[in-house]
C-alpha atoms as a PDB file:
ATOM      1  CA  UNK A   1      24.313  34.381  23.619  1.00  0.00           C
ATOM      2  CA  UNK A   2      22.924  32.621  26.685  1.00  0.00           C
ATOM      3  CA  UNK A   3      19.132  32.754  26.853  1.00  0.00           C
ATOM      4  CA  UNK A   4      17.108  32.227  30.031  1.00  0.00           C
ATOM      5  CA  UNK A   5      13.416  31.674  29.413  1.00  0.00           C
ATOM      6  CA  UNK A   6      10.673  31.249  31.997  1.00  0.00           C
ATOM      7  CA  UNK A   7      12.954  29.911  34.739  1.00  0.00           C
ATOM      8  CA  UNK A   8      11.227  29.059  38.034  1.00  0.00           C
ATOM      9  CA  UNK A   9      13.222  27.561  40.899  1.00  0.00           C
ATOM     10  CA  UNK A  10      11.686  26.010  44.018  1.00  0.00           C
ATOM     11  CA  UNK A  11      13.414  24.917  47.206  1.00  0.00           C
ATOM     12  CA  UNK A  12      10.761  22.573  48.486  1.00  0.00           C
ATOM     13  CA  UNK A  13       7.576  24.644  48.561  1.00  0.00           C
ATOM     14  CA  UNK A  14       9.451  27.953  48.504  1.00  0.00           C
ATOM     15  CA  UNK A  15       9.690  29.612  45.096  1.00  0.00           C
ATOM     16  CA  UNK A  16      13.063  31.368  44.894  1.00  0.00           C
ATOM     17  CA  UNK A  17      13.015  32.479  41.235  1.00  0.00           C
ATOM     18  CA  UNK A  18       9.855  33.526  39.440  1.00  0.00           C
ATOM     19  CA  UNK A  19       9.530  33.345  35.659  1.00  0.00           C
ATOM     20  CA  UNK A  20      12.952  34.763  34.799  1.00  0.00           C
ATOM     21  CA  UNK A  21      13.505  35.826  31.176  1.00  0.00           C
ATOM     22  CA  UNK A  22      16.967  37.148  30.360  1.00  0.00           C
ATOM     23  CA  UNK A  23      19.243  37.289  27.315  1.00  0.00           C
ATOM     24  CA  UNK A  24      22.868  37.418  28.432  1.00  0.00           C
ATOM     25  CA  UNK A  25      24.971  39.168  25.767  1.00  0.00           C
ATOM     26  CA  UNK A  26      28.095  37.471  24.430  1.00  0.00           C
ATOM     27  CA  UNK A  27      31.569  38.802  25.237  1.00  0.00           C
ATOM     28  CA  UNK A  28      30.352  41.345  27.741  1.00  0.00           C
ATOM     29  CA  UNK A  29      30.174  41.414  31.530  1.00  0.00           C
ATOM     30  CA  UNK A  30      26.648  40.919  32.828  1.00  0.00           C
ATOM     31  CA  UNK A  31      26.324  41.755  36.515  1.00  0.00           C
ATOM     32  CA  UNK A  32      23.432  40.470  38.635  1.00  0.00           C
ATOM     33  CA  UNK A  33      22.607  42.722  41.586  1.00  0.00           C
ATOM     34  CA  UNK A  34      19.975  42.747  44.301  1.00  0.00           C
ATOM     35  CA  UNK A  35      19.538  42.431  48.078  1.00  0.00           C
ATOM     36  CA  UNK A  36      20.670  39.345  49.982  1.00  0.00           C
ATOM     37  CA  UNK A  37      18.289  36.435  49.545  1.00  0.00           C
ATOM     38  CA  UNK A  38      16.764  37.739  46.324  1.00  0.00           C
ATOM     39  CA  UNK A  39      17.910  34.759  44.208  1.00  0.00           C
ATOM     40  CA  UNK A  40      21.135  36.059  42.612  1.00  0.00           C
ATOM     41  CA  UNK A  41      23.263  32.985  43.327  1.00  0.00           C
ATOM     42  CA  UNK A  42      20.372  30.661  42.526  1.00  0.00           C
ATOM     43  CA  UNK A  43      20.059  32.271  39.092  1.00  0.00           C
ATOM     44  CA  UNK A  44      23.800  31.980  38.511  1.00  0.00           C
ATOM     45  CA  UNK A  45      23.825  28.294  39.485  1.00  0.00           C
ATOM     46  CA  UNK A  46      20.847  27.587  37.246  1.00  0.00           C
ATOM     47  CA  UNK A  47      22.985  28.599  34.252  1.00  0.00           C
ATOM     48  CA  UNK A  48      25.218  25.517  34.463  1.00  0.00           C
ATOM     49  CA  UNK A  49      22.988  23.090  36.365  1.00  0.00           C
ATOM     50  CA  UNK A  50      24.828  23.384  39.664  1.00  0.00           C
ATOM     51  CA  UNK A  51      21.440  23.177  41.359  1.00  0.00           C
ATOM     52  CA  UNK A  52      21.023  19.585  40.188  1.00  0.00           C
ATOM     53  CA  UNK A  53      22.762  18.184  43.254  1.00  0.00           C
ATOM     54  CA  UNK A  54      20.706  20.198  45.766  1.00  0.00           C
ATOM     55  CA  UNK A  55      18.063  18.190  47.559  1.00  0.00           C
ATOM     56  CA  UNK A  56      14.479  19.309  47.117  1.00  0.00           C
ATOM     57  CA  UNK A  57      15.182  21.708  44.251  1.00  0.00           C
ATOM     58  CA  UNK A  58      12.765  21.871  41.310  1.00  0.00           C
ATOM     59  CA  UNK A  59      13.434  23.850  38.147  1.00  0.00           C
ATOM     60  CA  UNK A  60      11.079  24.809  35.331  1.00  0.00           C
ATOM     61  CA  UNK A  61      11.890  26.701  32.155  1.00  0.00           C
ATOM     62  CA  UNK A  62      14.718  26.733  29.643  1.00  0.00           C
ATOM     63  CA  UNK A  63      18.332  27.863  29.542  1.00  0.00           C
ATOM     64  CA  UNK A  64      19.608  27.802  25.958  1.00  0.00           C
ATOM     65  CA  UNK A  65      23.339  27.803  25.201  1.00  0.00           C
ATOM     66  CA  UNK A  66      24.558  27.531  21.611  1.00  0.00           C
ATOM     67  CA  UNK A  67      21.025  26.607  20.555  1.00  0.00           C
ATOM     68  CA  UNK A  68      20.771  23.769  23.071  1.00  0.00           C
ATOM     69  CA  UNK A  69      18.421  23.675  26.071  1.00  0.00           C
ATOM     70  CA  UNK A  70      20.711  22.622  28.916  1.00  0.00           C
ATOM     71  CA  UNK A  71      17.699  21.260  30.842  1.00  0.00           C
ATOM     72  CA  UNK A  72      16.566  18.982  28.027  1.00  0.00           C
ATOM     73  CA  UNK A  73      16.302  15.353  29.258  1.00  0.00           C
ATOM     74  CA  UNK A  74      19.201  13.993  27.188  1.00  0.00           C
ATOM     75  CA  UNK A  75      21.622  16.856  27.786  1.00  0.00           C
ATOM     76  CA  UNK A  76      25.001  15.711  29.076  1.00  0.00           C
ATOM     77  CA  UNK A  77      25.595  17.808  32.192  1.00  0.00           C
ATOM     78  CA  UNK A  78      29.394  17.362  32.247  1.00  0.00           C
ATOM     79  CA  UNK A  79      29.679  18.777  28.737  1.00  0.00           C
ATOM     80  CA  UNK A  80      27.535  21.778  29.661  1.00  0.00           C
ATOM     81  CA  UNK A  81      29.576  22.511  32.771  1.00  0.00           C
ATOM     82  CA  UNK A  82      32.797  22.334  30.753  1.00  0.00           C
ATOM     83  CA  UNK A  83      31.534  25.320  28.790  1.00  0.00           C
ATOM     84  CA  UNK A  84      31.270  27.396  31.966  1.00  0.00           C
ATOM     85  CA  UNK A  85      34.063  28.189  34.395  1.00  0.00           C
ATOM     86  CA  UNK A  86      32.964  29.062  37.942  1.00  0.00           C
ATOM     87  CA  UNK A  87      34.599  31.381  40.485  1.00  0.00           C
ATOM     88  CA  UNK A  88      33.108  30.885  43.949  1.00  0.00           C
ATOM     89  CA  UNK A  89      33.008  33.401  46.802  1.00  0.00           C
ATOM     90  CA  UNK A  90      35.982  31.707  48.455  1.00  0.00           C
ATOM     91  CA  UNK A  91      38.750  30.231  46.309  1.00  0.00           C
ATOM     92  CA  UNK A  92      38.748  26.441  46.330  1.00  0.00           C
ATOM     93  CA  UNK A  93      42.191  25.307  45.275  1.00  0.00           C
ATOM     94  CA  UNK A  94      42.857  21.602  44.852  1.00  0.00           C
ATOM     95  CA  UNK A  95      45.225  19.936  47.356  1.00  0.00           C
ATOM     96  CA  UNK A  96      48.091  19.743  44.883  1.00  0.00           C
ATOM     97  CA  UNK A  97      50.728  21.974  43.346  1.00  0.00           C
ATOM     98  CA  UNK A  98      50.103  25.267  41.550  1.00  0.00           C
ATOM     99  CA  UNK A  99      51.042  23.574  38.284  1.00  0.00           C
ATOM    100  CA  UNK A 100      48.751  20.603  38.823  1.00  0.00           C
ATOM    101  CA  UNK A 101      45.788  22.805  39.727  1.00  0.00           C
ATOM    102  CA  UNK A 102      45.879  24.342  36.260  1.00  0.00           C
ATOM    103  CA  UNK A 103      46.722  21.071  34.509  1.00  0.00           C
ATOM    104  CA  UNK A 104      43.964  19.146  36.282  1.00  0.00           C
ATOM    105  CA  UNK A 105      41.174  19.831  33.776  1.00  0.00           C
ATOM    106  CA  UNK A 106      43.225  19.309  30.603  1.00  0.00           C
ATOM    107  CA  UNK A 107      44.516  16.006  32.025  1.00  0.00           C
ATOM    108  CA  UNK A 108      40.972  14.811  32.678  1.00  0.00           C
ATOM    109  CA  UNK A 109      40.114  15.655  29.080  1.00  0.00           C
ATOM    110  CA  UNK A 110      42.999  13.583  27.738  1.00  0.00           C
ATOM    111  CA  UNK A 111      46.054  15.846  27.461  1.00  0.00           C
ATOM    112  CA  UNK A 112      49.074  13.801  28.565  1.00  0.00           C
ATOM    113  CA  UNK A 113      52.177  15.446  27.082  1.00  0.00           C
ATOM    114  CA  UNK A 114      54.214  17.182  29.803  1.00  0.00           C
ATOM    115  CA  UNK A 115      55.438  19.762  27.288  1.00  0.00           C
ATOM    116  CA  UNK A 116      51.903  20.589  26.134  1.00  0.00           C
ATOM    117  CA  UNK A 117      50.625  20.680  29.712  1.00  0.00           C
ATOM    118  CA  UNK A 118      53.380  23.118  30.662  1.00  0.00           C
ATOM    119  CA  UNK A 119      52.361  25.355  27.748  1.00  0.00           C
ATOM    120  CA  UNK A 120      48.755  25.239  28.937  1.00  0.00           C
ATOM    121  CA  UNK A 121      49.751  26.029  32.522  1.00  0.00           C
ATOM    122  CA  UNK A 122      51.852  29.017  31.476  1.00  0.00           C
ATOM    123  CA  UNK A 123      49.239  30.357  29.077  1.00  0.00           C
ATOM    124  CA  UNK A 124      46.364  30.342  31.546  1.00  0.00           C
ATOM    125  CA  UNK A 125      48.395  31.588  34.488  1.00  0.00           C
ATOM    126  CA  UNK A 126      49.312  34.553  32.279  1.00  0.00           C
ATOM    127  CA  UNK A 127      45.662  35.106  31.351  1.00  0.00           C
ATOM    128  CA  UNK A 128      44.768  35.093  35.037  1.00  0.00           C
ATOM    129  CA  UNK A 129      47.552  37.583  35.793  1.00  0.00           C
ATOM    130  CA  UNK A 130      49.416  35.170  38.087  1.00  0.00           C
ATOM    131  CA  UNK A 131      52.368  33.931  36.032  1.00  0.00           C
ATOM    132  CA  UNK A 132      54.978  36.463  37.131  1.00  0.00           C
ATOM    133  CA  UNK A 133      54.190  35.795  40.789  1.00  0.00           C
ATOM    134  CA  UNK A 134      54.417  31.996  40.643  1.00  0.00           C
ATOM    135  CA  UNK A 135      56.593  31.035  37.650  1.00  0.00           C
ATOM    136  CA  UNK A 136      59.510  30.069  39.907  1.00  0.00           C
ATOM    137  CA  UNK A 137      57.451  27.947  42.317  1.00  0.00           C
ATOM    138  CA  UNK A 138      54.993  26.040  40.187  1.00  0.00           C
ATOM    139  CA  UNK A 139      55.573  22.869  42.205  1.00  0.00           C
ATOM    140  CA  UNK A 140      54.738  24.516  45.539  1.00  0.00           C
ATOM    141  CA  UNK A 141      51.394  23.584  47.100  1.00  0.00           C
ATOM    142  CA  UNK A 142      48.585  25.863  45.913  1.00  0.00           C
ATOM    143  CA  UNK A 143      47.658  26.369  49.558  1.00  0.00           C
ATOM    144  CA  UNK A 144      50.827  28.439  50.068  1.00  0.00           C
ATOM    145  CA  UNK A 145      49.400  31.225  47.895  1.00  0.00           C
ATOM    146  CA  UNK A 146      47.595  34.220  49.345  1.00  0.00           C
ATOM    147  CA  UNK A 147      43.805  34.227  49.142  1.00  0.00           C
ATOM    148  CA  UNK A 148      43.900  36.695  46.246  1.00  0.00           C
ATOM    149  CA  UNK A 149      46.424  34.574  44.386  1.00  0.00           C
ATOM    150  CA  UNK A 150      44.341  31.462  45.046  1.00  0.00           C
ATOM    151  CA  UNK A 151      41.316  33.119  43.460  1.00  0.00           C
ATOM    152  CA  UNK A 152      43.335  33.938  40.344  1.00  0.00           C
ATOM    153  CA  UNK A 153      44.635  30.355  40.329  1.00  0.00           C
ATOM    154  CA  UNK A 154      41.022  29.158  40.374  1.00  0.00           C
ATOM    155  CA  UNK A 155      40.370  31.468  37.436  1.00  0.00           C
ATOM    156  CA  UNK A 156      43.330  29.955  35.552  1.00  0.00           C
ATOM    157  CA  UNK A 157      42.113  26.444  36.377  1.00  0.00           C
ATOM    158  CA  UNK A 158      38.643  27.276  35.073  1.00  0.00           C
ATOM    159  CA  UNK A 159      40.016  28.813  31.869  1.00  0.00           C
ATOM    160  CA  UNK A 160      42.234  25.798  31.207  1.00  0.00           C
ATOM    161  CA  UNK A 161      39.240  23.656  30.196  1.00  0.00           C
ATOM    162  CA  UNK A 162      38.439  26.260  27.533  1.00  0.00           C
ATOM    163  CA  UNK A 163      34.965  27.402  28.596  1.00  0.00           C
ATOM    164  CA  UNK A 164      32.814  29.849  26.675  1.00  0.00           C
ATOM    165  CA  UNK A 165      31.414  31.526  29.773  1.00  0.00           C
ATOM    166  CA  UNK A 166      32.907  32.609  33.105  1.00  0.00           C
ATOM    167  CA  UNK A 167      30.523  32.660  36.070  1.00  0.00           C
ATOM    168  CA  UNK A 168      31.501  34.561  39.227  1.00  0.00           C
ATOM    169  CA  UNK A 169      29.543  34.205  42.473  1.00  0.00           C
ATOM    170  CA  UNK A 170      30.722  37.276  44.401  1.00  0.00           C
ATOM    171  CA  UNK A 171      34.268  36.351  43.346  1.00  0.00           C
ATOM    172  CA  UNK A 172      35.944  39.188  45.262  1.00  0.00           C
ATOM    173  CA  UNK A 173      33.958  39.062  48.511  1.00  0.00           C
ATOM    174  CA  UNK A 174      36.764  37.261  50.415  1.00  0.00           C
ATOM    175  CA  UNK A 175      39.562  39.409  48.977  1.00  0.00           C
ATOM    176  CA  UNK A 176      41.377  42.534  50.111  1.00  0.00           C
ATOM    177  CA  UNK A 177      40.906  45.692  47.979  1.00  0.00           C
ATOM    178  CA  UNK A 178      44.106  45.221  45.955  1.00  0.00           C
ATOM    179  CA  UNK A 179      43.288  41.591  45.145  1.00  0.00           C
ATOM    180  CA  UNK A 180      39.710  42.563  44.287  1.00  0.00           C
ATOM    181  CA  UNK A 181      40.951  45.146  41.812  1.00  0.00           C
ATOM    182  CA  UNK A 182      43.241  42.542  40.280  1.00  0.00           C
ATOM    183  CA  UNK A 183      40.387  40.081  39.730  1.00  0.00           C
ATOM    184  CA  UNK A 184      38.135  42.825  38.344  1.00  0.00           C
ATOM    185  CA  UNK A 185      40.863  43.857  35.925  1.00  0.00           C
ATOM    186  CA  UNK A 186      41.277  40.274  34.727  1.00  0.00           C
ATOM    187  CA  UNK A 187      37.549  39.869  34.141  1.00  0.00           C
ATOM    188  CA  UNK A 188      37.421  43.086  32.138  1.00  0.00           C
ATOM    189  CA  UNK A 189      40.295  41.871  29.975  1.00  0.00           C
ATOM    190  CA  UNK A 190      38.802  38.400  29.542  1.00  0.00           C
ATOM    191  CA  UNK A 191      35.491  39.678  28.160  1.00  0.00           C
ATOM    192  CA  UNK A 192      37.250  40.177  24.841  1.00  0.00           C
ATOM    193  CA  UNK A 193      37.123  36.398  24.432  1.00  0.00           C
ATOM    194  CA  UNK A 194      34.581  35.179  26.980  1.00  0.00           C
ATOM    195  CA  UNK A 195      31.061  35.913  28.146  1.00  0.00           C
ATOM    196  CA  UNK A 196      31.218  36.863  31.836  1.00  0.00           C
ATOM    197  CA  UNK A 197      28.357  36.737  34.365  1.00  0.00           C
ATOM    198  CA  UNK A 198      29.040  38.053  37.876  1.00  0.00           C
ATOM    199  CA  UNK A 199      26.890  38.183  40.992  1.00  0.00           C
ATOM    200  CA  UNK A 200      27.830  41.000  43.363  1.00  0.00           C
ATOM    201  CA  UNK A 201      26.353  42.804  46.348  1.00  0.00           C
ATOM    202  CA  UNK A 202      28.762  45.715  45.847  1.00  0.00           C
ATOM    203  CA  UNK A 203      27.166  48.443  43.739  1.00  0.00           C
ATOM    204  CA  UNK A 204      30.480  50.255  43.266  1.00  0.00           C
ATOM    205  CA  UNK A 205      31.889  47.097  41.722  1.00  0.00           C
ATOM    206  CA  UNK A 206      28.871  46.712  39.460  1.00  0.00           C
ATOM    207  CA  UNK A 207      29.359  50.284  38.245  1.00  0.00           C
ATOM    208  CA  UNK A 208      33.024  49.597  37.504  1.00  0.00           C
ATOM    209  CA  UNK A 209      32.730  46.371  35.549  1.00  0.00           C
ATOM    210  CA  UNK A 210      29.191  45.899  34.214  1.00  0.00           C
ATOM    211  CA  UNK A 211      28.318  46.225  30.551  1.00  0.00           C
ATOM    212  CA  UNK A 212      24.864  44.775  31.165  1.00  0.00           C
ATOM    213  CA  UNK A 213      22.917  44.832  34.429  1.00  0.00           C
ATOM    214  CA  UNK A 214      20.168  42.620  35.849  1.00  0.00           C
ATOM    215  CA  UNK A 215      18.356  43.602  39.070  1.00  0.00           C
ATOM    216  CA  UNK A 216      16.635  40.869  41.077  1.00  0.00           C
ATOM    217  CA  UNK A 217      14.228  41.560  43.916  1.00  0.00           C
ATOM    218  CA  UNK A 218      12.309  38.918  45.879  1.00  0.00           C
ATOM    219  CA  UNK A 219      12.946  36.345  43.171  1.00  0.00           C
ATOM    220  CA  UNK A 220      11.754  38.530  40.293  1.00  0.00           C
ATOM    221  CA  UNK A 221      13.820  40.044  37.507  1.00  0.00           C
ATOM    222  CA  UNK A 222      12.709  43.626  38.001  1.00  0.00           C
ATOM    223  CA  UNK A 223      14.837  45.357  35.396  1.00  0.00           C
ATOM    224  CA  UNK A 224      17.710  44.636  33.039  1.00  0.00           C
ATOM    225  CA  UNK A 225      19.539  46.415  30.258  1.00  0.00           C
ATOM    226  CA  UNK A 226      22.799  48.172  29.378  1.00  0.00           C
ATOM    227  CA  UNK A 227      24.424  49.076  32.672  1.00  0.00           C
ATOM    228  CA  UNK A 228      24.926  52.751  31.884  1.00  0.00           C
ATOM    229  CA  UNK A 229      21.217  53.141  31.121  1.00  0.00           C
ATOM    230  CA  UNK A 230      19.980  51.272  34.193  1.00  0.00           C
ATOM    231  CA  UNK A 231      22.310  53.179  36.512  1.00  0.00           C
ATOM    232  CA  UNK A 232      21.511  56.591  35.046  1.00  0.00           C
ATOM    233  CA  UNK A 233      17.791  56.163  34.366  1.00  0.00           C
ATOM    234  CA  UNK A 234      16.195  53.155  36.106  1.00  0.00           C
ATOM    235  CA  UNK A 235      12.652  52.582  34.882  1.00  0.00           C
ATOM    236  CA  UNK A 236      11.250  50.666  37.859  1.00  0.00           C
ATOM    237  CA  UNK A 237      10.880  52.443  41.229  1.00  0.00           C
ATOM    238  CA  UNK A 238      12.242  49.352  43.003  1.00  0.00           C
ATOM    239  CA  UNK A 239      15.454  49.569  40.988  1.00  0.00           C
ATOM    240  CA  UNK A 240      15.747  53.260  41.782  1.00  0.00           C
ATOM    241  CA  UNK A 241      15.157  52.578  45.481  1.00  0.00           C
ATOM    242  CA  UNK A 242      17.854  49.893  45.540  1.00  0.00           C
ATOM    243  CA  UNK A 243      20.414  52.014  43.686  1.00  0.00           C
ATOM    244  CA  UNK A 244      19.831  54.945  46.053  1.00  0.00           C
ATOM    245  CA  UNK A 245      20.002  52.776  49.159  1.00  0.00           C
ATOM    246  CA  UNK A 246      16.348  53.081  50.158  1.00  0.00           C
ATOM    247  CA  UNK A 247      16.062  49.286  50.075  1.00  0.00           C
ATOM    248  CA  UNK A 248      18.930  46.935  50.792  1.00  0.00           C
END
């Protein structure tokens, strides 16, 4: 389980997240919803310290993964980030071949055998649902893939470093409907072995994939719980207003 406790995030003098407490269940899909500018992406990035490199950002509180506070002074950030694969809004393939995109992380972590690397590449391309489409052109540049294929390649690349958690920052927002469905399907399959946290502005998508739901509004965690319960019987009037379209 990933535990967020008392997280405050400031951009300069502006407080973007306010005292967030959230337990993210293991091996389920947690979806973070809320209007634009409410802090969804900021919360996601706080989970693996991607905010560290942003100028003027201050963070208070704790994020505990495997019993370790990732914001503790002596925490090794690279090791924490290795535990979390990230899918961005737009796929960011590396300027190299399809094969080398997937092999990049394992190589950095010391895997040198070509045979073992090929096994890794095949395994994670299959997990990402891309193998059958690219198995005969693994040495082609990754940039020759469609946008939807590139996003699944990024998923394979993230999985290849063997994370515990998959983070998705609106991972289907740049994709066509068929590619979006493909990525959603992969995430739903992957939750058998991984904890998945997804930010989305698409309520229909949240209804399709969420096991657990967190609703942010103006930097506050208004409501969270099993998705079926929050969708069918929201307790806070702000949640109800957002789900019915009264606020957006």
